Amino acid sequence: MTQTRRPMPPPLKMPAPGLWRRTPPAIFPPIFGLFGLGLGWRAAGSVIGDILLGGVTLLFLFALVAYLAKPLRRPGVLIEEMRVLPGRAGLAAASLSLMLMAASLAPIAPRLAMVTGIVAFGLHLGLVALLVFVLRRAPPEGRVVTPVFHLSFVGFIVGGIVANALGYPQVATWLLWSMLLPAGLIWGISARQLVQRTPPAPLRPLLAIHLAPACLFAIVAHDAGLEAAAMGFSAVAAVIFAALILSLRWLTQSGFSALWGAFTFPLAAFASALMLVSQPQSIPGLIGLGILFCATPIVVIIAFRIFKMWASGTLAAKTNAAEA
């Protein structure tokens, strides 16, 4: 007598993931770079700047909505994001992108730009407080100073661009001088680290972030009427830029990754700094315009490839994005 087999139980159905439960913060650094590119073209007096800024604003708002779906479901994801470098860089770039959006709105909607700038500044302050909270509870290896610290602790200088655009050079000047100390400390500690040990190849693109503060200092100083300071900061930026160019093969040794988003904003900011600080027809001004021409396809391609990784679902896994 044959024994009848019991039917197999139906396969266990896993709950379908909700929309945008694992949106990676790594989508924001290339958007930050695209905003910088748009402001650079605006500084060059080209209509390309306004067109680009309009498109990037829509892209940023979409990315922001996609990311906010995570902390709205589970606020604890913000702490988890802060524990990894791509998360720290991405969240800082998000609030800084909101500041640059305010700067782009200043000529056409100053009241909206002011409200946006204040919200962005407050958001960045909250993220820095959260980062300090995470760092105090992290193991020693999790508290190592990295170039990403510039985005968090020196990123307030982006507010100087907004302040100048809205006609408050005194605020911009105060931000400029107050950010010199944290920038100097991060530069100094990072220089000592480079002498003591070689950073791993996958993390080397983050070194490009060291260029951003010098460029932003030059831009803010110029717009606030501090021409001598602007020239000095642009010279510092030129030295850092030259060092990065000479080390480009070493910086990109590990191949393309989401951390290449760190190249985008510093490149655009350096072009803007050269054009603003120099006369339009001078050699430095023409070099800045040439760098802007070269930076445009580079920044766009890097942003496209990172967003392609997001669309394919690989970006979250490769950057250890938290899940709501």
C-alpha atoms as a printed R data frame, in Angstrom:
    type eleno elety resid chain resno      x      y       z
1   ATOM     1    CA   MET     A     1  0.000  0.000   0.000
2   ATOM     2    CA   THR     A     2  1.513  3.219  -1.111
3   ATOM     3    CA   GLN     A     3  1.502  6.129   1.250
4   ATOM     4    CA   THR     A     4  0.161  9.322  -0.202
5   ATOM     5    CA   ARG     A     5  2.500 12.243   0.050
6   ATOM     6    CA   ARG     A     6  1.371 15.279   1.861
7   ATOM     7    CA   PRO     A     7  1.240 18.356  -0.308
8   ATOM     8    CA   MET     A     8  4.137 20.728   0.162
9   ATOM     9    CA   PRO     A     9  3.281 23.935   1.998
10  ATOM    10    CA   PRO     A    10  3.065 26.997  -0.178
11  ATOM    11    CA   PRO     A    11  6.314 28.955  -0.452
12  ATOM    12    CA   LEU     A    12  6.833 31.546   2.198
13  ATOM    13    CA   LYS     A    13  6.029 34.930   0.774
14  ATOM    14    CA   MET     A    14  8.354 37.643   1.912
15  ATOM    15    CA   PRO     A    15  6.681 41.002   2.392
16  ATOM    16    CA   ALA     A    16  7.297 43.241  -0.570
17  ATOM    17    CA   PRO     A    17  9.656 46.066   0.349
18  ATOM    18    CA   GLY     A    18  8.019 49.475   0.559
19  ATOM    19    CA   LEU     A    19  8.849 52.210  -1.865
20  ATOM    20    CA   TRP     A    20 12.304 53.736  -1.295
21  ATOM    21    CA   ARG     A    21 13.018 51.747   1.882
22  ATOM    22    CA   ARG     A    22 16.731 51.696   1.082
23  ATOM    23    CA   THR     A    23 17.373 54.930  -0.801
24  ATOM    24    CA   PRO     A    24 21.133 55.496  -0.468
25  ATOM    25    CA   PRO     A    25 22.453 58.890   0.717
26  ATOM    26    CA   ALA     A    26 25.192 58.454  -1.907
27  ATOM    27    CA   ILE     A    27 22.826 59.988  -4.464
28  ATOM    28    CA   PHE     A    28 23.368 63.451  -2.975
29  ATOM    29    CA   PRO     A    29 27.112 64.171  -3.542
30  ATOM    30    CA   PRO     A    30 26.728 64.151  -7.357
31  ATOM    31    CA   ILE     A    31 23.655 66.410  -7.022
32  ATOM    32    CA   PHE     A    32 25.795 68.732  -4.893
33  ATOM    33    CA   GLY     A    33 28.318 68.736  -7.717
34  ATOM    34    CA   LEU     A    34 25.637 69.455 -10.336
35  ATOM    35    CA   PHE     A    35 24.446 72.446  -8.317
36  ATOM    36    CA   GLY     A    36 28.028 73.703  -8.191
37  ATOM    37    CA   LEU     A    37 28.285 73.226 -11.950
38  ATOM    38    CA   GLY     A    38 25.114 75.228 -12.548
39  ATOM    39    CA   LEU     A    39 26.299 78.076 -10.322
40  ATOM    40    CA   GLY     A    40 29.627 78.009 -12.154
41  ATOM    41    CA   TRP     A    41 27.934 78.486 -15.524
42  ATOM    42    CA   ARG     A    42 25.812 81.262 -14.017
43  ATOM    43    CA   ALA     A    43 29.009 82.946 -12.815
44  ATOM    44    CA   ALA     A    44 30.327 82.653 -16.373
45  ATOM    45    CA   GLY     A    45 27.282 84.614 -17.559
46  ATOM    46    CA   SER     A    46 25.817 81.760 -19.578
47  ATOM    47    CA   VAL     A    47 22.143 80.804 -19.798
48  ATOM    48    CA   ILE     A    48 23.342 77.223 -19.441
49  ATOM    49    CA   GLY     A    49 23.629 77.905 -15.711
50  ATOM    50    CA   ASP     A    50 19.958 78.730 -15.198
51  ATOM    51    CA   ILE     A    51 18.822 75.797 -17.356
52  ATOM    52    CA   LEU     A    52 21.079 73.401 -15.469
53  ATOM    53    CA   LEU     A    53 20.047 74.769 -12.078
54  ATOM    54    CA   GLY     A    54 16.373 74.327 -12.942
55  ATOM    55    CA   GLY     A    55 16.898 70.706 -13.940
56  ATOM    56    CA   VAL     A    56 19.075 69.917 -10.934
57  ATOM    57    CA   THR     A    57 16.514 71.473  -8.581
58  ATOM    58    CA   LEU     A    58 13.852 69.065  -9.857
59  ATOM    59    CA   LEU     A    59 16.277 66.147  -9.585
60  ATOM    60    CA   PHE     A    60 17.226 67.136  -6.042
61  ATOM    61    CA   LEU     A    61 13.613 67.471  -4.906
62  ATOM    62    CA   PHE     A    62 12.829 64.017  -6.297
63  ATOM    63    CA   ALA     A    63 15.894 62.517  -4.569
64  ATOM    64    CA   LEU     A    64 15.020 64.285  -1.314
65  ATOM    65    CA   VAL     A    65 11.469 62.903  -1.331
66  ATOM    66    CA   ALA     A    66 12.841 59.441  -2.127
67  ATOM    67    CA   TYR     A    67 15.261 59.605   0.788
68  ATOM    68    CA   LEU     A    68 12.868 61.132   3.329
69  ATOM    69    CA   ALA     A    69 10.681 58.039   2.929
70  ATOM    70    CA   LYS     A    70 13.263 56.232   5.074
71  ATOM    71    CA   PRO     A    71 13.474 58.394   8.224
72  ATOM    72    CA   LEU     A    72  9.727 59.003   8.088
73  ATOM    73    CA   ARG     A    73  9.250 55.225   8.412
74  ATOM    74    CA   ARG     A    74 12.042 54.694  10.927
75  ATOM    75    CA   PRO     A    75 13.983 57.717  12.251
76  ATOM    76    CA   GLY     A    76 16.753 55.456  13.564
77  ATOM    77    CA   VAL     A    77 18.107 55.003  10.022
78  ATOM    78    CA   LEU     A    78 19.761 58.417  10.312
79  ATOM    79    CA   ILE     A    79 22.017 57.159  13.110
80  ATOM    80    CA   GLU     A    80 22.829 54.044  11.090
81  ATOM    81    CA   GLU     A    81 23.727 56.151   8.042
82  ATOM    82    CA   MET     A    82 26.078 58.280  10.143
83  ATOM    83    CA   ARG     A    83 28.112 55.227  11.101
84  ATOM    84    CA   VAL     A    84 29.487 54.739   7.558
85  ATOM    85    CA   LEU     A    85 31.439 57.171   5.377
86  ATOM    86    CA   PRO     A    86 29.086 57.159   2.355
87  ATOM    87    CA   GLY     A    87 26.174 57.868   4.676
88  ATOM    88    CA   ARG     A    88 27.932 60.752   6.417
89  ATOM    89    CA   ALA     A    89 29.007 62.281   3.109
90  ATOM    90    CA   GLY     A    90 25.597 61.801   1.548
91  ATOM    91    CA   LEU     A    91 23.570 63.352   4.361
92  ATOM    92    CA   ALA     A    92 25.907 66.343   4.579
93  ATOM    93    CA   ALA     A    93 25.726 66.784   0.799
94  ATOM    94    CA   ALA     A    94 21.914 66.712   1.014
95  ATOM    95    CA   SER     A    95 21.704 69.689   3.375
96  ATOM    96    CA   LEU     A    96 24.442 71.534   1.469
97  ATOM    97    CA   SER     A    97 22.579 70.919  -1.791
98  ATOM    98    CA   LEU     A    98 19.544 72.550  -0.204
99  ATOM    99    CA   MET     A    99 21.729 75.575   0.595
100 ATOM   100    CA   LEU     A   100 22.921 75.765  -3.007
101 ATOM   101    CA   MET     A   101 19.321 75.490  -4.162
102 ATOM   102    CA   ALA     A   102 18.616 78.549  -2.014
103 ATOM   103    CA   ALA     A   103 21.548 80.362  -3.655
104 ATOM   104    CA   SER     A   104 20.213 79.484  -7.103
105 ATOM   105    CA   LEU     A   105 16.766 80.850  -6.148
106 ATOM   106    CA   ALA     A   106 18.102 84.128  -4.724
107 ATOM   107    CA   PRO     A   107 18.038 86.185  -7.972
108 ATOM   108    CA   ILE     A   108 14.486 85.141  -8.891
109 ATOM   109    CA   ALA     A   109 12.717 84.453  -5.571
110 ATOM   110    CA   PRO     A   110 14.654 86.060  -2.692
111 ATOM   111    CA   ARG     A   111 12.034 85.384  -0.006
112 ATOM   112    CA   LEU     A   112 11.774 81.721  -0.917
113 ATOM   113    CA   ALA     A   113 15.577 81.574  -1.078
114 ATOM   114    CA   MET     A   114 15.869 83.031   2.424
115 ATOM   115    CA   VAL     A   115 13.391 80.556   3.899
116 ATOM   116    CA   THR     A   116 15.094 77.673   2.084
117 ATOM   117    CA   GLY     A   117 18.523 78.815   3.236
118 ATOM   118    CA   ILE     A   118 17.449 79.061   6.891
119 ATOM   119    CA   VAL     A   119 15.855 75.610   6.752
120 ATOM   120    CA   ALA     A   120 18.947 74.155   5.081
121 ATOM   121    CA   PHE     A   121 21.280 75.751   7.644
122 ATOM   122    CA   GLY     A   122 19.177 74.415  10.517
123 ATOM   123    CA   LEU     A   123 19.051 70.980   8.925
124 ATOM   124    CA   HIS     A   124 22.819 70.937   8.517
125 ATOM   125    CA   LEU     A   125 23.274 72.004  12.126
126 ATOM   126    CA   GLY     A   126 21.030 69.135  13.227
127 ATOM   127    CA   LEU     A   127 22.968 66.633  11.123
128 ATOM   128    CA   VAL     A   128 26.272 67.828  12.603
129 ATOM   129    CA   ALA     A   129 24.843 67.408  16.112
130 ATOM   130    CA   LEU     A   130 23.739 63.887  15.171
131 ATOM   131    CA   LEU     A   131 27.205 63.129  13.799
132 ATOM   132    CA   VAL     A   132 28.833 64.293  17.030
133 ATOM   133    CA   PHE     A   133 26.426 62.043  18.956
134 ATOM   134    CA   VAL     A   134 27.422 59.061  16.791
135 ATOM   135    CA   LEU     A   135 31.145 59.829  16.974
136 ATOM   136    CA   ARG     A   136 31.123 60.021  20.779
137 ATOM   137    CA   ARG     A   137 29.701 56.494  20.946
138 ATOM   138    CA   ALA     A   138 31.788 55.012  18.147
139 ATOM   139    CA   PRO     A   139 34.929 52.901  18.683
140 ATOM   140    CA   PRO     A   140 38.278 54.685  18.184
141 ATOM   141    CA   GLU     A   141 38.580 53.520  14.572
142 ATOM   142    CA   GLY     A   142 35.164 55.053  13.865
143 ATOM   143    CA   ARG     A   143 36.296 58.488  15.063
144 ATOM   144    CA   VAL     A   144 39.199 58.885  12.649
145 ATOM   145    CA   VAL     A   145 39.269 62.263  10.907
146 ATOM   146    CA   THR     A   146 38.500 61.942   7.187
147 ATOM   147    CA   PRO     A   147 38.008 64.460   4.352
148 ATOM   148    CA   VAL     A   148 34.259 63.912   4.792
149 ATOM   149    CA   PHE     A   149 34.559 65.970   7.995
150 ATOM   150    CA   HIS     A   150 34.869 69.039   5.743
151 ATOM   151    CA   LEU     A   151 31.347 68.496   4.445
152 ATOM   152    CA   SER     A   152 29.911 68.385   7.952
153 ATOM   153    CA   PHE     A   153 31.991 70.720  10.093
154 ATOM   154    CA   VAL     A   154 33.097 73.231   7.406
155 ATOM   155    CA   GLY     A   155 29.998 72.913   5.223
156 ATOM   156    CA   PHE     A   156 28.381 75.908   6.939
157 ATOM   157    CA   ILE     A   157 30.531 78.079   4.651
158 ATOM   158    CA   VAL     A   158 28.078 77.242   1.845
159 ATOM   159    CA   GLY     A   159 25.655 79.417   3.794
160 ATOM   160    CA   GLY     A   160 28.001 82.291   2.989
161 ATOM   161    CA   ILE     A   161 27.165 81.908  -0.698
162 ATOM   162    CA   VAL     A   162 23.468 82.201   0.171
163 ATOM   163    CA   ALA     A   163 24.079 85.189   2.473
164 ATOM   164    CA   ASN     A   164 26.021 87.067  -0.210
165 ATOM   165    CA   ALA     A   165 23.381 86.281  -2.825
166 ATOM   166    CA   LEU     A   166 20.681 87.712  -0.537
167 ATOM   167    CA   GLY     A   167 22.687 90.853   0.277
168 ATOM   168    CA   TYR     A   168 24.079 89.978   3.719
169 ATOM   169    CA   PRO     A   169 27.879 90.163   3.292
170 ATOM   170    CA   GLN     A   170 28.391 90.614   7.051
171 ATOM   171    CA   VAL     A   171 26.873 87.193   7.707
172 ATOM   172    CA   ALA     A   172 28.987 85.695   4.929
173 ATOM   173    CA   THR     A   173 32.139 87.278   6.355
174 ATOM   174    CA   TRP     A   174 31.375 85.913   9.831
175 ATOM   175    CA   LEU     A   175 30.873 82.420   8.397
176 ATOM   176    CA   LEU     A   176 34.105 82.724   6.438
177 ATOM   177    CA   TRP     A   177 36.317 83.522   9.410
178 ATOM   178    CA   SER     A   178 34.558 81.100  11.767
179 ATOM   179    CA   MET     A   179 35.069 78.168   9.380
180 ATOM   180    CA   LEU     A   180 38.812 78.693   9.002
181 ATOM   181    CA   LEU     A   181 39.647 76.922  12.279
182 ATOM   182    CA   PRO     A   182 37.824 73.623  11.601
183 ATOM   183    CA   ALA     A   183 39.081 73.592   8.007
184 ATOM   184    CA   GLY     A   184 42.663 74.173   9.143
185 ATOM   185    CA   LEU     A   185 42.420 71.420  11.755
186 ATOM   186    CA   ILE     A   186 41.048 68.908   9.257
187 ATOM   187    CA   TRP     A   187 43.695 69.833   6.665
188 ATOM   188    CA   GLY     A   188 46.466 69.515   9.233
189 ATOM   189    CA   ILE     A   189 45.314 66.196  10.693
190 ATOM   190    CA   SER     A   190 44.738 64.760   7.212
191 ATOM   191    CA   ALA     A   191 48.221 65.824   6.091
192 ATOM   192    CA   ARG     A   192 49.753 64.049   9.087
193 ATOM   193    CA   GLN     A   193 47.706 60.930   8.321
194 ATOM   194    CA   LEU     A   194 48.937 60.911   4.708
195 ATOM   195    CA   VAL     A   195 52.536 61.020   5.933
196 ATOM   196    CA   GLN     A   196 51.974 58.206   8.436
197 ATOM   197    CA   ARG     A   197 50.017 55.784   6.238
198 ATOM   198    CA   THR     A   198 48.682 55.353   2.735
199 ATOM   199    CA   PRO     A   199 44.884 55.407   2.535
200 ATOM   200    CA   PRO     A   200 43.247 52.356   0.949
201 ATOM   201    CA   ALA     A   201 42.638 52.724  -2.779
202 ATOM   202    CA   PRO     A   202 38.797 52.656  -2.596
203 ATOM   203    CA   LEU     A   203 38.792 55.634  -0.185
204 ATOM   204    CA   ARG     A   204 41.282 57.815  -2.071
205 ATOM   205    CA   PRO     A   205 38.660 59.720  -4.133
206 ATOM   206    CA   LEU     A   206 37.492 61.296  -0.872
207 ATOM   207    CA   LEU     A   207 40.772 63.244  -0.768
208 ATOM   208    CA   ALA     A   208 39.335 65.505  -3.487
209 ATOM   209    CA   ILE     A   209 37.030 66.988  -0.849
210 ATOM   210    CA   HIS     A   210 40.039 68.855   0.597
211 ATOM   211    CA   LEU     A   211 39.819 71.201  -2.411
212 ATOM   212    CA   ALA     A   212 36.257 72.337  -1.685
213 ATOM   213    CA   PRO     A   213 36.792 74.509   1.449
214 ATOM   214    CA   ALA     A   214 39.557 76.592  -0.164
215 ATOM   215    CA   CYS     A   215 37.378 77.188  -3.225
216 ATOM   216    CA   LEU     A   216 34.360 78.116  -1.117
217 ATOM   217    CA   PHE     A   217 36.451 80.468   1.019
218 ATOM   218    CA   ALA     A   218 37.635 82.202  -2.162
219 ATOM   219    CA   ILE     A   219 34.103 82.487  -3.580
220 ATOM   220    CA   VAL     A   220 32.566 83.789  -0.347
221 ATOM   221    CA   ALA     A   221 35.433 86.242   0.247
222 ATOM   222    CA   HIS     A   222 35.140 87.612  -3.296
223 ATOM   223    CA   ASP     A   223 31.377 88.096  -3.086
224 ATOM   224    CA   ALA     A   224 31.772 89.780   0.319
225 ATOM   225    CA   GLY     A   225 34.288 92.259  -1.119
226 ATOM   226    CA   LEU     A   226 37.393 90.752   0.526
227 ATOM   227    CA   GLU     A   227 39.527 90.665  -2.611
228 ATOM   228    CA   ALA     A   228 42.899 90.077  -0.939
229 ATOM   229    CA   ALA     A   229 41.526 87.140   1.057
230 ATOM   230    CA   ALA     A   230 39.849 85.776  -2.068
231 ATOM   231    CA   MET     A   231 43.163 85.826  -3.952
232 ATOM   232    CA   GLY     A   232 44.911 84.069  -1.079
233 ATOM   233    CA   PHE     A   233 42.307 81.320  -0.804
234 ATOM   234    CA   SER     A   234 42.287 80.809  -4.571
235 ATOM   235    CA   ALA     A   235 46.074 80.339  -4.447
236 ATOM   236    CA   VAL     A   236 45.633 77.674  -1.755
237 ATOM   237    CA   ALA     A   237 42.974 76.031  -3.910
238 ATOM   238    CA   ALA     A   238 45.308 76.049  -6.916
239 ATOM   239    CA   VAL     A   239 48.017 74.248  -4.915
240 ATOM   240    CA   ILE     A   240 45.573 71.574  -3.747
241 ATOM   241    CA   PHE     A   241 44.159 71.223  -7.266
242 ATOM   242    CA   ALA     A   242 47.643 70.762  -8.729
243 ATOM   243    CA   ALA     A   243 48.437 68.079  -6.136
244 ATOM   244    CA   LEU     A   244 45.199 66.254  -6.979
245 ATOM   245    CA   ILE     A   245 45.881 66.387 -10.722
246 ATOM   246    CA   LEU     A   246 49.380 65.008 -10.237
247 ATOM   247    CA   SER     A   247 47.927 62.204  -8.096
248 ATOM   248    CA   LEU     A   248 44.933 61.495 -10.338
249 ATOM   249    CA   ARG     A   249 46.058 58.023 -11.412
250 ATOM   250    CA   TRP     A   250 46.752 57.107  -7.787
251 ATOM   251    CA   LEU     A   251 43.407 58.539  -6.652
252 ATOM   252    CA   THR     A   252 41.436 56.519  -9.207
253 ATOM   253    CA   GLN     A   253 43.451 53.307  -8.912
254 ATOM   254    CA   SER     A   254 40.542 51.200  -7.632
255 ATOM   255    CA   GLY     A   255 38.245 52.132 -10.528
256 ATOM   256    CA   PHE     A   256 34.844 53.772 -10.585
257 ATOM   257    CA   SER     A   257 32.694 53.699  -7.452
258 ATOM   258    CA   ALA     A   258 30.015 55.778  -5.773
259 ATOM   259    CA   LEU     A   259 32.781 57.659  -3.935
260 ATOM   260    CA   TRP     A   260 33.686 59.322  -7.237
261 ATOM   261    CA   GLY     A   261 30.868 61.699  -6.355
262 ATOM   262    CA   ALA     A   262 33.530 63.396  -4.205
263 ATOM   263    CA   PHE     A   263 35.205 64.661  -7.402
264 ATOM   264    CA   THR     A   264 32.156 66.562  -8.664
265 ATOM   265    CA   PHE     A   265 31.633 69.596  -6.430
266 ATOM   266    CA   PRO     A   266 35.320 70.452  -5.793
267 ATOM   267    CA   LEU     A   267 35.980 70.457  -9.539
268 ATOM   268    CA   ALA     A   268 33.057 72.783 -10.267
269 ATOM   269    CA   ALA     A   269 33.874 75.006  -7.272
270 ATOM   270    CA   PHE     A   270 37.504 75.416  -8.356
271 ATOM   271    CA   ALA     A   271 36.425 76.579 -11.815
272 ATOM   272    CA   SER     A   272 34.000 79.070 -10.241
273 ATOM   273    CA   ALA     A   273 36.633 80.382  -7.844
274 ATOM   274    CA   LEU     A   274 39.131 81.053 -10.647
275 ATOM   275    CA   MET     A   275 36.549 82.828 -12.788
276 ATOM   276    CA   LEU     A   276 35.202 84.992  -9.955
277 ATOM   277    CA   VAL     A   277 38.511 86.011  -8.423
278 ATOM   278    CA   SER     A   278 40.202 86.785 -11.763
279 ATOM   279    CA   GLN     A   279 39.325 89.168 -14.571
280 ATOM   280    CA   PRO     A   280 37.247 87.451 -17.292
281 ATOM   281    CA   GLN     A   281 39.915 87.878 -19.982
282 ATOM   282    CA   SER     A   282 42.887 87.188 -17.709
283 ATOM   283    CA   ILE     A   283 44.842 83.953 -17.888
284 ATOM   284    CA   PRO     A   284 43.459 82.574 -14.589
285 ATOM   285    CA   GLY     A   285 39.935 83.521 -15.686
286 ATOM   286    CA   LEU     A   286 40.348 81.742 -19.016
287 ATOM   287    CA   ILE     A   287 41.829 78.720 -17.229
288 ATOM   288    CA   GLY     A   288 38.799 78.683 -14.929
289 ATOM   289    CA   LEU     A   289 36.461 78.789 -17.931
290 ATOM   290    CA   GLY     A   290 38.428 75.981 -19.558
291 ATOM   291    CA   ILE     A   291 38.202 73.883 -16.391
292 ATOM   292    CA   LEU     A   292 34.447 74.554 -16.306
293 ATOM   293    CA   PHE     A   293 34.142 73.282 -19.896
294 ATOM   294    CA   CYS     A   294 36.096 70.143 -18.984
295 ATOM   295    CA   ALA     A   295 34.293 69.675 -15.678
296 ATOM   296    CA   THR     A   296 30.823 69.730 -17.249
297 ATOM   297    CA   PRO     A   297 30.942 66.324 -19.013
298 ATOM   298    CA   ILE     A   298 32.957 64.798 -16.157
299 ATOM   299    CA   VAL     A   299 30.454 65.822 -13.472
300 ATOM   300    CA   VAL     A   300 27.457 64.862 -15.618
301 ATOM   301    CA   ILE     A   301 28.901 61.429 -16.460
302 ATOM   302    CA   ILE     A   302 29.792 60.664 -12.827
303 ATOM   303    CA   ALA     A   303 26.307 61.726 -11.712
304 ATOM   304    CA   PHE     A   304 24.699 59.647 -14.469
305 ATOM   305    CA   ARG     A   305 26.661 56.529 -13.524
306 ATOM   306    CA   ILE     A   306 25.846 56.893  -9.822
307 ATOM   307    CA   PHE     A   307 22.148 57.362 -10.541
308 ATOM   308    CA   LYS     A   308 22.277 54.391 -12.882
309 ATOM   309    CA   MET     A   309 23.609 52.341  -9.951
310 ATOM   310    CA   TRP     A   310 20.707 53.599  -7.842
311 ATOM   311    CA   ALA     A   311 18.192 52.606 -10.512
312 ATOM   312    CA   SER     A   312 19.708 49.122 -10.791
313 ATOM   313    CA   GLY     A   313 19.597 48.624  -7.014
314 ATOM   314    CA   THR     A   314 23.359 48.176  -6.531
315 ATOM   315    CA   LEU     A   315 24.157 51.563  -5.027
316 ATOM   316    CA   ALA     A   316 22.519 50.873  -1.671
317 ATOM   317    CA   ALA     A   317 24.382 47.577  -1.215
318 ATOM   318    CA   LYS     A   318 27.758 49.002  -2.260
319 ATOM   319    CA   THR     A   319 27.475 51.974   0.108
320 ATOM   320    CA   ASN     A   320 25.980 50.068   3.076
321 ATOM   321    CA   ALA     A   321 22.834 52.175   3.065
322 ATOM   322    CA   ALA     A   322 20.485 51.574   5.969
323 ATOM   323    CA   GLU     A   323 17.030 50.120   5.373
324 ATOM   324    CA   ALA     A   324 13.842 51.500   6.878
